PDB file of C-alpha atoms in Angstrom:
ATOM      1  CA  MET O   1      -3.159 -15.838 -29.534  1.00 88.00           C
ATOM      2  CA  THR O   2      -5.008 -16.278 -26.687  1.00 95.00           C
ATOM      3  CA  ASN O   3      -4.781 -13.423 -23.864  1.00 97.00           C
ATOM      4  CA  ILE O   4      -5.599 -13.859 -20.151  1.00 98.00           C
ATOM      5  CA  THR O   5      -5.747 -12.059 -17.383  1.00 98.00           C
ATOM      6  CA  LEU O   6      -5.061 -12.619 -13.487  1.00 98.00           C
ATOM      7  CA  LEU O   7      -5.472 -10.895 -10.482  1.00 98.00           C
ATOM      8  CA  SER O   8      -4.364 -11.561  -7.418  1.00 98.00           C
ATOM      9  CA  TRP O   9      -5.724  -9.642  -3.933  1.00 98.00           C
ATOM     10  CA  ASN O  10      -5.127 -10.131   0.110  1.00 98.00           C
ATOM     11  CA  VAL O  11      -8.914  -9.811   1.046  1.00 98.00           C
ATOM     12  CA  ASN O  12      -7.684  -9.995   4.492  1.00 97.00           C
ATOM     13  CA  GLY O  13     -11.049 -12.058   5.442  1.00 97.00           C
ATOM     14  CA  ILE O  14     -13.186 -13.299   2.506  1.00 97.00           C
ATOM     15  CA  ARG O  15     -16.319 -12.955   4.634  1.00 96.00           C
ATOM     16  CA  ALA O  16     -15.451  -9.383   5.654  1.00 96.00           C
ATOM     17  CA  ILE O  17     -15.144  -8.485   1.598  1.00 97.00           C
ATOM     18  CA  HIS O  18     -18.083 -10.284   0.559  1.00 97.00           C
ATOM     19  CA  ARG O  19     -20.311  -8.023   3.239  1.00 96.00           C
ATOM     20  CA  LYS O  20     -18.374  -4.933   1.315  1.00 97.00           C
ATOM     21  CA  GLY O  21     -19.164  -6.059  -2.061  1.00 96.00           C
ATOM     22  CA  PHE O  22     -16.935  -8.168  -2.900  1.00 97.00           C
ATOM     23  CA  LEU O  23     -19.035 -10.596  -5.720  1.00 97.00           C
ATOM     24  CA  GLU O  24     -20.386  -7.162  -7.295  1.00 97.00           C
ATOM     25  CA  TRP O  25     -17.099  -6.371  -7.531  1.00 98.00           C
ATOM     26  CA  PHE O  26     -16.029  -9.681  -9.194  1.00 98.00           C
ATOM     27  CA  GLU O  27     -18.670  -9.803 -11.301  1.00 95.00           C
ATOM     28  CA  GLY O  28     -17.506  -6.658 -12.819  1.00 95.00           C
ATOM     29  CA  VAL O  29     -13.891  -7.305 -13.354  1.00 96.00           C
ATOM     30  CA  ASP O  30     -13.128  -8.675 -16.453  1.00 92.00           C
ATOM     31  CA  THR O  31     -10.883 -11.675 -15.179  1.00 98.00           C
ATOM     32  CA  ASP O  32     -10.091 -15.303 -16.248  1.00 98.00           C
ATOM     33  CA  ILE O  33      -8.154 -16.246 -12.838  1.00 98.00           C
ATOM     34  CA  LEU O  34      -8.457 -14.594  -9.335  1.00 98.00           C
ATOM     35  CA  CYS O  35      -6.340 -15.247  -6.354  1.00 98.00           C
ATOM     36  CA  LEU O  36      -6.921 -14.206  -3.068  1.00 98.00           C
ATOM     37  CA  GLN O  37      -4.516 -14.487   0.156  1.00 98.00           C
ATOM     38  CA  GLU O  38      -5.701 -14.141   3.828  1.00 98.00           C
ATOM     39  CA  ILE O  39      -9.411 -15.434   3.478  1.00 98.00           C
ATOM     40  CA  LYS O  40      -9.670 -16.272   7.299  1.00 97.00           C
ATOM     41  CA  ALA O  41     -12.395 -19.158   6.941  1.00 95.00           C
ATOM     42  CA  ASN O  42     -12.968 -22.492   6.364  1.00 93.00           C
ATOM     43  CA  VAL O  43     -15.126 -23.438   3.686  1.00 92.00           C
ATOM     44  CA  GLU O  44     -17.922 -24.935   5.983  1.00 92.00           C
ATOM     45  CA  GLN O  45     -17.790 -21.304   6.644  1.00 93.00           C
ATOM     46  CA  LEU O  46     -18.713 -19.536   3.642  1.00 94.00           C
ATOM     47  CA  PRO O  47     -21.705 -18.497   2.101  1.00 94.00           C
ATOM     48  CA  LYS O  48     -22.644 -20.849  -1.501  1.00 95.00           C
ATOM     49  CA  LYS O  49     -22.306 -17.656  -3.173  1.00 95.00           C
ATOM     50  CA  LEU O  50     -18.728 -17.482  -2.641  1.00 96.00           C
ATOM     51  CA  LYS O  51     -18.335 -21.143  -3.047  1.00 95.00           C
ATOM     52  CA  ASP O  52     -20.543 -21.268  -6.207  1.00 95.00           C
ATOM     53  CA  VAL O  53     -19.551 -18.380  -8.527  1.00 96.00           C
ATOM     54  CA  PRO O  54     -21.097 -18.274 -12.084  1.00 96.00           C
ATOM     55  CA  ASN O  55     -18.425 -19.498 -14.909  1.00 96.00           C
ATOM     56  CA  TYR O  56     -15.511 -20.353 -12.206  1.00 98.00           C
ATOM     57  CA  HIS O  57     -14.211 -22.909 -10.778  1.00 98.00           C
ATOM     58  CA  SER O  58     -13.277 -22.233  -7.221  1.00 98.00           C
ATOM     59  CA  TYR O  59     -10.579 -24.023  -5.148  1.00 98.00           C
ATOM     60  CA  PHE O  60      -9.882 -23.305  -1.574  1.00 98.00           C
ATOM     61  CA  ASN O  61      -6.989 -23.974   1.110  1.00 98.00           C
ATOM     62  CA  PRO O  62      -7.436 -22.922   4.546  1.00 97.00           C
ATOM     63  CA  ALA O  63      -5.597 -22.904   7.538  1.00 94.00           C
ATOM     64  CA  GLU O  64      -6.086 -25.670  10.351  1.00 92.00           C
ATOM     65  CA  ARG O  65      -6.364 -22.350  12.885  1.00 92.00           C
ATOM     66  CA  LYS O  66      -9.770 -21.184  12.672  1.00 90.00           C
ATOM     67  CA  GLY O  67      -9.843 -17.345  11.507  1.00 86.00           C
ATOM     68  CA  TYR O  68      -6.352 -17.209  10.242  1.00 93.00           C
ATOM     69  CA  SER O  69      -3.953 -16.979   6.962  1.00 95.00           C
ATOM     70  CA  GLY O  70      -5.535 -19.419   3.986  1.00 97.00           C
ATOM     71  CA  VAL O  71      -5.748 -18.872   0.311  1.00 98.00           C
ATOM     72  CA  ALA O  72      -8.251 -19.184  -2.641  1.00 98.00           C
ATOM     73  CA  THR O  73      -8.540 -19.119  -6.103  1.00 98.00           C
ATOM     74  CA  TYR O  74     -11.487 -18.898  -8.770  1.00 98.00           C
ATOM     75  CA  THR O  75     -10.442 -19.551 -12.513  1.00 98.00           C
ATOM     76  CA  SER O  76     -12.939 -19.705 -15.358  1.00 98.00           C
ATOM     77  CA  ILE O  77      -9.780 -22.428 -17.051  1.00 98.00           C
ATOM     78  CA  LYS O  78     -10.248 -25.562 -15.380  1.00 97.00           C
ATOM     79  CA  PRO O  79      -6.479 -26.705 -14.274  1.00 98.00           C
ATOM     80  CA  ASN O  80      -5.382 -30.043 -15.483  1.00 98.00           C
ATOM     81  CA  GLU O  81      -4.028 -30.668 -12.104  1.00 98.00           C
ATOM     82  CA  ILE O  82      -4.330 -29.032  -8.346  1.00 98.00           C
ATOM     83  CA  SER O  83      -2.268 -28.990  -5.006  1.00 97.00           C
ATOM     84  CA  ASN O  84      -2.726 -27.253  -1.904  1.00 96.00           C
ATOM     85  CA  SER O  85       0.676 -29.229  -0.312  1.00 93.00           C
ATOM     86  CA  PHE O  86       4.499 -27.630  -0.216  1.00 90.00           C
ATOM     87  CA  ASN O  87       5.083 -31.204   1.395  1.00 91.00           C
ATOM     88  CA  ILE O  88       6.705 -29.250   4.491  1.00 94.00           C
ATOM     89  CA  LYS O  89       3.827 -29.949   7.296  1.00 95.00           C
ATOM     90  CA  LYS O  90       4.825 -26.747   9.293  1.00 96.00           C
ATOM     91  CA  PHE O  91       4.061 -24.732   6.511  1.00 95.00           C
ATOM     92  CA  ASP O  92       0.796 -26.529   5.054  1.00 96.00           C
ATOM     93  CA  ILE O  93      -0.937 -26.243   8.066  1.00 97.00           C
ATOM     94  CA  GLU O  94      -1.258 -22.722   7.539  1.00 96.00           C
ATOM     95  CA  GLY O  95      -3.058 -22.851   4.561  1.00 97.00           C
ATOM     96  CA  ARG O  96      -0.333 -20.827   2.579  1.00 97.00           C
ATOM     97  CA  PHE O  97       0.095 -22.551  -1.067  1.00 98.00           C
ATOM     98  CA  GLN O  98      -1.889 -23.088  -4.286  1.00 98.00           C
ATOM     99  CA  ARG O  99      -0.449 -24.870  -7.278  1.00 98.00           C
ATOM    100  CA  PHE O 100      -2.160 -24.877 -10.260  1.00 98.00           C
ATOM    101  CA  ASP O 101      -1.053 -26.838 -13.463  1.00 98.00           C
ATOM    102  CA  PHE O 102      -2.382 -25.551 -16.812  1.00 98.00           C
ATOM    103  CA  ASP O 103      -1.742 -26.334 -20.379  1.00 97.00           C
ATOM    104  CA  ASP O 104       1.020 -23.331 -20.725  1.00 97.00           C
ATOM    105  CA  PHE O 105       2.243 -22.671 -17.136  1.00 98.00           C
ATOM    106  CA  ILE O 106       1.742 -23.665 -13.715  1.00 98.00           C
ATOM    107  CA  LEU O 107       0.396 -20.967 -11.249  1.00 98.00           C
ATOM    108  CA  LEU O 108       1.005 -20.638  -7.590  1.00 98.00           C
ATOM    109  CA  ASN O 109      -0.928 -18.802  -5.238  1.00 98.00           C
ATOM    110  CA  ILE O 110       1.070 -17.885  -2.035  1.00 98.00           C
ATOM    111  CA  TYR O 111       0.603 -16.031   0.893  1.00 98.00           C
ATOM    112  CA  TYR O 112       3.686 -15.305   2.863  1.00 98.00           C
ATOM    113  CA  PRO O 113       4.332 -15.748   6.395  1.00 96.00           C
ATOM    114  CA  ASN O 114       4.506 -12.125   8.319  1.00 94.00           C
ATOM    115  CA  GLY O 115       7.843 -11.891  10.448  1.00 89.00           C
ATOM    116  CA  GLY O 116       6.502  -8.952  12.377  1.00 80.00           C
ATOM    117  CA  MET O 117       5.205 -10.573  15.625  1.00 76.00           C
ATOM    118  CA  SER O 118       8.349 -12.407  16.875  1.00 87.00           C
ATOM    119  CA  ASP O 119      11.839 -13.427  16.196  1.00 91.00           C
ATOM    120  CA  GLU O 120      10.456 -17.316  15.800  1.00 92.00           C
ATOM    121  CA  ARG O 121       8.324 -15.992  13.163  1.00 95.00           C
ATOM    122  CA  LEU O 122      10.721 -14.246  11.353  1.00 96.00           C
ATOM    123  CA  GLN O 123      12.936 -17.363  11.235  1.00 97.00           C
ATOM    124  CA  TYR O 124       9.611 -19.004  10.030  1.00 97.00           C
ATOM    125  CA  LYS O 125       9.328 -16.509   7.079  1.00 97.00           C
ATOM    126  CA  LEU O 126      12.577 -17.154   6.042  1.00 98.00           C
ATOM    127  CA  GLU O 127      12.472 -20.904   5.913  1.00 97.00           C
ATOM    128  CA  PHE O 128       9.301 -20.484   3.934  1.00 97.00           C
ATOM    129  CA  TYR O 129      11.093 -17.804   1.572  1.00 98.00           C
ATOM    130  CA  ASP O 130      14.227 -20.617   1.075  1.00 97.00           C
ATOM    131  CA  ALA O 131      11.461 -23.451   0.944  1.00 97.00           C
ATOM    132  CA  PHE O 132       9.689 -21.520  -1.914  1.00 97.00           C
ATOM    133  CA  LEU O 133      12.196 -20.565  -3.667  1.00 98.00           C
ATOM    134  CA  THR O 134      13.858 -24.410  -4.206  1.00 97.00           C
ATOM    135  CA  TYR O 135      10.431 -25.573  -4.891  1.00 98.00           C
ATOM    136  CA  THR O 136      10.029 -23.218  -7.592  1.00 98.00           C
ATOM    137  CA  ASN O 137      13.430 -24.241  -8.838  1.00 98.00           C
ATOM    138  CA  ASN O 138      12.869 -27.450  -9.219  1.00 97.00           C
ATOM    139  CA  LEU O 139       9.740 -26.824 -11.462  1.00 97.00           C
ATOM    140  CA  ARG O 140      11.451 -24.420 -13.602  1.00 97.00           C
ATOM    141  CA  ASP O 141      14.405 -26.986 -14.117  1.00 96.00           C
ATOM    142  CA  GLN O 142      12.128 -29.225 -15.602  1.00 97.00           C
ATOM    143  CA  GLY O 143      10.814 -27.276 -17.920  1.00 97.00           C
ATOM    144  CA  ASN O 144       8.073 -25.534 -16.932  1.00 98.00           C
ATOM    145  CA  ASN O 145       6.915 -21.847 -17.074  1.00 98.00           C
ATOM    146  CA  ILE O 146       5.588 -20.345 -13.834  1.00 98.00           C
ATOM    147  CA  ILE O 147       3.686 -17.493 -12.677  1.00 98.00           C
ATOM    148  CA  ILE O 148       3.720 -16.821  -8.655  1.00 98.00           C
ATOM    149  CA  CYS O 149       0.860 -14.303  -6.964  1.00 98.00           C
ATOM    150  CA  GLY O 150       0.618 -13.138  -3.688  1.00 98.00           C
ATOM    151  CA  ASP O 151       1.423 -11.075  -0.799  1.00 98.00           C
ATOM    152  CA  LEU O 152       5.050 -11.250  -0.150  1.00 98.00           C
ATOM    153  CA  ASN O 153       4.996  -9.239   2.881  1.00 98.00           C
ATOM    154  CA  THR O 154       8.665  -7.703   2.103  1.00 98.00           C
ATOM    155  CA  ALA O 155       8.949  -4.783   0.352  1.00 98.00           C
ATOM    156  CA  HIS O 156      11.909  -5.083  -1.898  1.00 98.00           C
ATOM    157  CA  LYS O 157      13.756  -1.507  -2.523  1.00 98.00           C
ATOM    158  CA  GLU O 158      13.470   2.098  -1.280  1.00 98.00           C
ATOM    159  CA  ILE O 159      10.927   3.008  -3.963  1.00 98.00           C
ATOM    160  CA  ASP O 160       8.572   0.379  -2.645  1.00 98.00           C
ATOM    161  CA  ILE O 161       7.523   1.949   0.606  1.00 98.00           C
ATOM    162  CA  ALA O 162       6.654   5.337   1.728  1.00 97.00           C
ATOM    163  CA  ARG O 163       8.869   5.687   4.838  1.00 96.00           C
ATOM    164  CA  PRO O 164      12.157   3.458   3.707  1.00 97.00           C
ATOM    165  CA  LYS O 165      14.336   5.381   6.786  1.00 96.00           C
ATOM    166  CA  GLU O 166      11.446   4.699   9.317  1.00 96.00           C
ATOM    167  CA  ASN O 167      10.771   0.889   8.460  1.00 95.00           C
ATOM    168  CA  SER O 168      14.457  -0.192   8.003  1.00 95.00           C
ATOM    169  CA  LYS O 169      14.282  -2.612  11.233  1.00 95.00           C
ATOM    170  CA  VAL O 170      10.836  -3.232  10.678  1.00 95.00           C
ATOM    171  CA  SER O 171      10.155  -6.921   9.366  1.00 96.00           C
ATOM    172  CA  GLY O 172       8.795  -6.658   6.057  1.00 97.00           C
ATOM    173  CA  PHE O 173      11.767  -4.159   5.272  1.00 97.00           C
ATOM    174  CA  LEU O 174      14.446  -5.622   7.285  1.00 97.00           C
ATOM    175  CA  PRO O 175      17.646  -6.184   4.762  1.00 97.00           C
ATOM    176  CA  ILE O 176      17.738  -9.815   5.404  1.00 97.00           C
ATOM    177  CA  GLU O 177      14.586 -10.300   3.965  1.00 97.00           C
ATOM    178  CA  ARG O 178      14.960  -7.495   1.065  1.00 98.00           C
ATOM    179  CA  LYS O 179      18.325  -9.620   0.166  1.00 98.00           C
ATOM    180  CA  TRP O 180      16.232 -12.572  -0.450  1.00 98.00           C
ATOM    181  CA  ILE O 181      13.990 -11.306  -2.986  1.00 98.00           C
ATOM    182  CA  ASP O 182      17.422 -10.064  -4.806  1.00 98.00           C
ATOM    183  CA  LYS O 183      18.631 -13.675  -4.568  1.00 98.00           C
ATOM    184  CA  PHE O 184      15.239 -15.068  -6.168  1.00 98.00           C
ATOM    185  CA  LEU O 185      14.983 -12.324  -8.574  1.00 98.00           C
ATOM    186  CA  ALA O 186      18.702 -13.443  -9.383  1.00 98.00           C
ATOM    187  CA  ASN O 187      17.555 -17.031  -9.722  1.00 98.00           C
ATOM    188  CA  GLY O 188      15.883 -16.336 -12.932  1.00 98.00           C
ATOM    189  CA  TYR O 189      12.755 -14.664 -11.924  1.00 98.00           C
ATOM    190  CA  VAL O 190      11.201 -11.303 -12.300  1.00 98.00           C
ATOM    191  CA  ASP O 191       9.006  -8.851 -10.765  1.00 98.00           C
ATOM    192  CA  THR O 192       6.300  -8.217 -13.481  1.00 98.00           C
ATOM    193  CA  PHE O 193       5.431  -4.592 -12.039  1.00 98.00           C
ATOM    194  CA  ARG O 194       8.802  -3.202 -12.579  1.00 98.00           C
ATOM    195  CA  MET O 195       8.665  -4.322 -15.962  1.00 98.00           C
ATOM    196  CA  PHE O 196       6.322  -1.540 -16.577  1.00 98.00           C
ATOM    197  CA  ASN O 197       6.139   0.767 -14.206  1.00 98.00           C
ATOM    198  CA  ASP O 198       9.699   2.665 -12.953  1.00 97.00           C
ATOM    199  CA  LYS O 199       7.722   5.114 -10.482  1.00 97.00           C
ATOM    200  CA  PRO O 200       7.949   5.898  -6.820  1.00 97.00           C
ATOM    201  CA  ASP O 201       4.746   5.919  -4.504  1.00 97.00           C
ATOM    202  CA  GLN O 202       3.398   2.677  -5.939  1.00 98.00           C
ATOM    203  CA  TYR O 203       1.998   0.448  -2.919  1.00 98.00           C
ATOM    204  CA  THR O 204      -0.295  -2.429  -2.480  1.00 98.00           C
ATOM    205  CA  TRP O 205      -0.688  -2.316   1.250  1.00 98.00           C
ATOM    206  CA  TRP O 206      -1.293   0.669   3.786  1.00 97.00           C
ATOM    207  CA  SER O 207      -1.905   0.305   7.281  1.00 94.00           C
ATOM    208  CA  TYR O 208      -5.222   1.100   8.635  1.00 91.00           C
ATOM    209  CA  ARG O 209      -3.946   3.593  11.476  1.00 84.00           C
ATOM    210  CA  THR O 210      -3.221   6.771  11.042  1.00 83.00           C
ATOM    211  CA  ARG O 211      -5.656   7.039   7.360  1.00 88.00           C
ATOM    212  CA  ALA O 212      -2.302   5.923   5.785  1.00 94.00           C
ATOM    213  CA  ARG O 213      -4.246   5.023   2.554  1.00 96.00           C
ATOM    214  CA  THR O 214      -5.853   8.885   2.068  1.00 94.00           C
ATOM    215  CA  ARG O 215      -2.090   9.868   2.425  1.00 95.00           C
ATOM    216  CA  ASN O 216      -0.817   7.098  -0.163  1.00 96.00           C
ATOM    217  CA  VAL O 217       1.846   6.161   3.013  1.00 96.00           C
ATOM    218  CA  GLY O 218       2.119   2.677   2.322  1.00 97.00           C
ATOM    219  CA  TRP O 219       4.351  -0.592   0.841  1.00 98.00           C
ATOM    220  CA  ARG O 220       4.588  -2.846  -1.941  1.00 98.00           C
ATOM    221  CA  LEU O 221       3.860  -6.001  -0.622  1.00 98.00           C
ATOM    222  CA  ASP O 222       1.719  -7.910  -3.201  1.00 98.00           C
ATOM    223  CA  TYR O 223       3.658  -9.434  -6.302  1.00 98.00           C
ATOM    224  CA  PHE O 224       3.094 -11.502  -9.690  1.00 99.00           C
ATOM    225  CA  PHE O 225       6.234 -13.215 -10.725  1.00 98.00           C
ATOM    226  CA  VAL O 226       7.584 -15.289 -13.504  1.00 98.00           C
ATOM    227  CA  ASN O 227      10.236 -17.280 -14.690  1.00 98.00           C
ATOM    228  CA  GLU O 228      12.605 -15.106 -17.121  1.00 98.00           C
ATOM    229  CA  GLU O 229      11.925 -17.322 -19.874  1.00 97.00           C
ATOM    230  CA  PHE O 230       8.244 -16.425 -19.817  1.00 98.00           C
ATOM    231  CA  LYS O 231       8.344 -12.768 -19.723  1.00 98.00           C
ATOM    232  CA  ASP O 232       8.375 -11.979 -23.128  1.00 98.00           C
ATOM    233  CA  ASN O 233       4.791 -13.396 -22.755  1.00 98.00           C
ATOM    234  CA  VAL O 234       3.795 -10.603 -20.321  1.00 98.00           C
ATOM    235  CA  LEU O 235       1.622  -7.542 -21.356  1.00 98.00           C
ATOM    236  CA  ASP O 236       0.781  -5.623 -18.723  1.00 98.00           C
ATOM    237  CA  SER O 237       1.409  -5.873 -15.014  1.00 98.00           C
ATOM    238  CA  TYR O 238      -0.218  -3.447 -12.884  1.00 98.00           C
ATOM    239  CA  ILE O 239      -1.908  -2.206  -9.153  1.00 98.00           C
ATOM    240  CA  LEU O 240      -5.979  -1.486  -8.962  1.00 98.00           C
ATOM    241  CA  SER O 241      -5.345   1.117  -6.171  1.00 97.00           C
ATOM    242  CA  ASP O 242      -8.696   2.091  -6.305  1.00 96.00           C
ATOM    243  CA  VAL O 243     -10.417  -0.883  -5.217  1.00 97.00           C
ATOM    244  CA  MET O 244     -11.365  -0.820  -1.736  1.00 97.00           C
ATOM    245  CA  GLY O 245     -12.830  -3.321   0.989  1.00 96.00           C
ATOM    246  CA  SER O 246      -9.328  -4.262   2.430  1.00 98.00           C
ATOM    247  CA  ASP O 247      -5.919  -2.634   3.562  1.00 97.00           C
ATOM    248  CA  HIS O 248      -4.696  -4.252  -0.237  1.00 98.00           C
ATOM    249  CA  ALA O 249      -4.953  -3.518  -3.032  1.00 98.00           C
ATOM    250  CA  PRO O 250      -5.516  -6.323  -6.120  1.00 98.00           C
ATOM    251  CA  ILE O 251      -2.794  -6.546  -8.503  1.00 98.00           C
ATOM    252  CA  GLY O 252      -2.870  -7.581 -11.972  1.00 98.00           C
ATOM    253  CA  LEU O 253      -1.584  -9.291 -14.997  1.00 98.00           C
ATOM    254  CA  GLU O 254      -1.787  -9.801 -18.300  1.00 98.00           C
ATOM    255  CA  ILE O 255      -0.450 -12.592 -20.376  1.00 98.00           C
ATOM    256  CA  GLU O 256      -0.577 -13.965 -23.744  1.00 98.00           C
ATOM    257  CA  LEU O 257      -0.354 -17.307 -24.954  1.00 96.00           C
TER     258      LEU O 257
END
């Protein structure tokens, strides 16, 4: 049996978090794979130290628009195949997707859209959600095990948000967004964190305004999902809420193969 640890973190700017000691933190955590979202940088803008981390293969998928979106993954296990394309141009240009094919599973590192800017962006988010579900179902129906991580930009249930009533008409907790998560899970996927922790006040994002993190007035927006057939391989799923540097906390998943 082999145990593998995966971490996922919306860093809200990889260059910004680099200045806050990201590499020192990374060196101190024992992880096989680290997935980042919202890197907000093109590869040529990154210092060599961020591109060439010892003992890791690094992969970047920035958005076409500078200083926006983008995902990156560091893995000590070399993937058999990688892809940065969803095969839908309006999603691919925003750098929201990475796929890694390993021997025993496929890993998807996803930065899901935020729907709060306008009705058009909410529609874009919902279209991305549906296209993503079609994509993952196709992978699973081909007999693959799937690990999905990233910033979903939606809190699923009232237990996943500190102020549910006040935010019931805010994107990120709209009924239509939450129903999509219900549909996603009903298609045969598992929210791994809730396999191990059914407590309230467990959040992964806190607004920089109003000192929300100090008061733990947050949202659980970041997830590790697996297909139901793979859930017995999951040993643990957790939030590293004491790790600072971003408005999000990293989340972790441990699996056994």
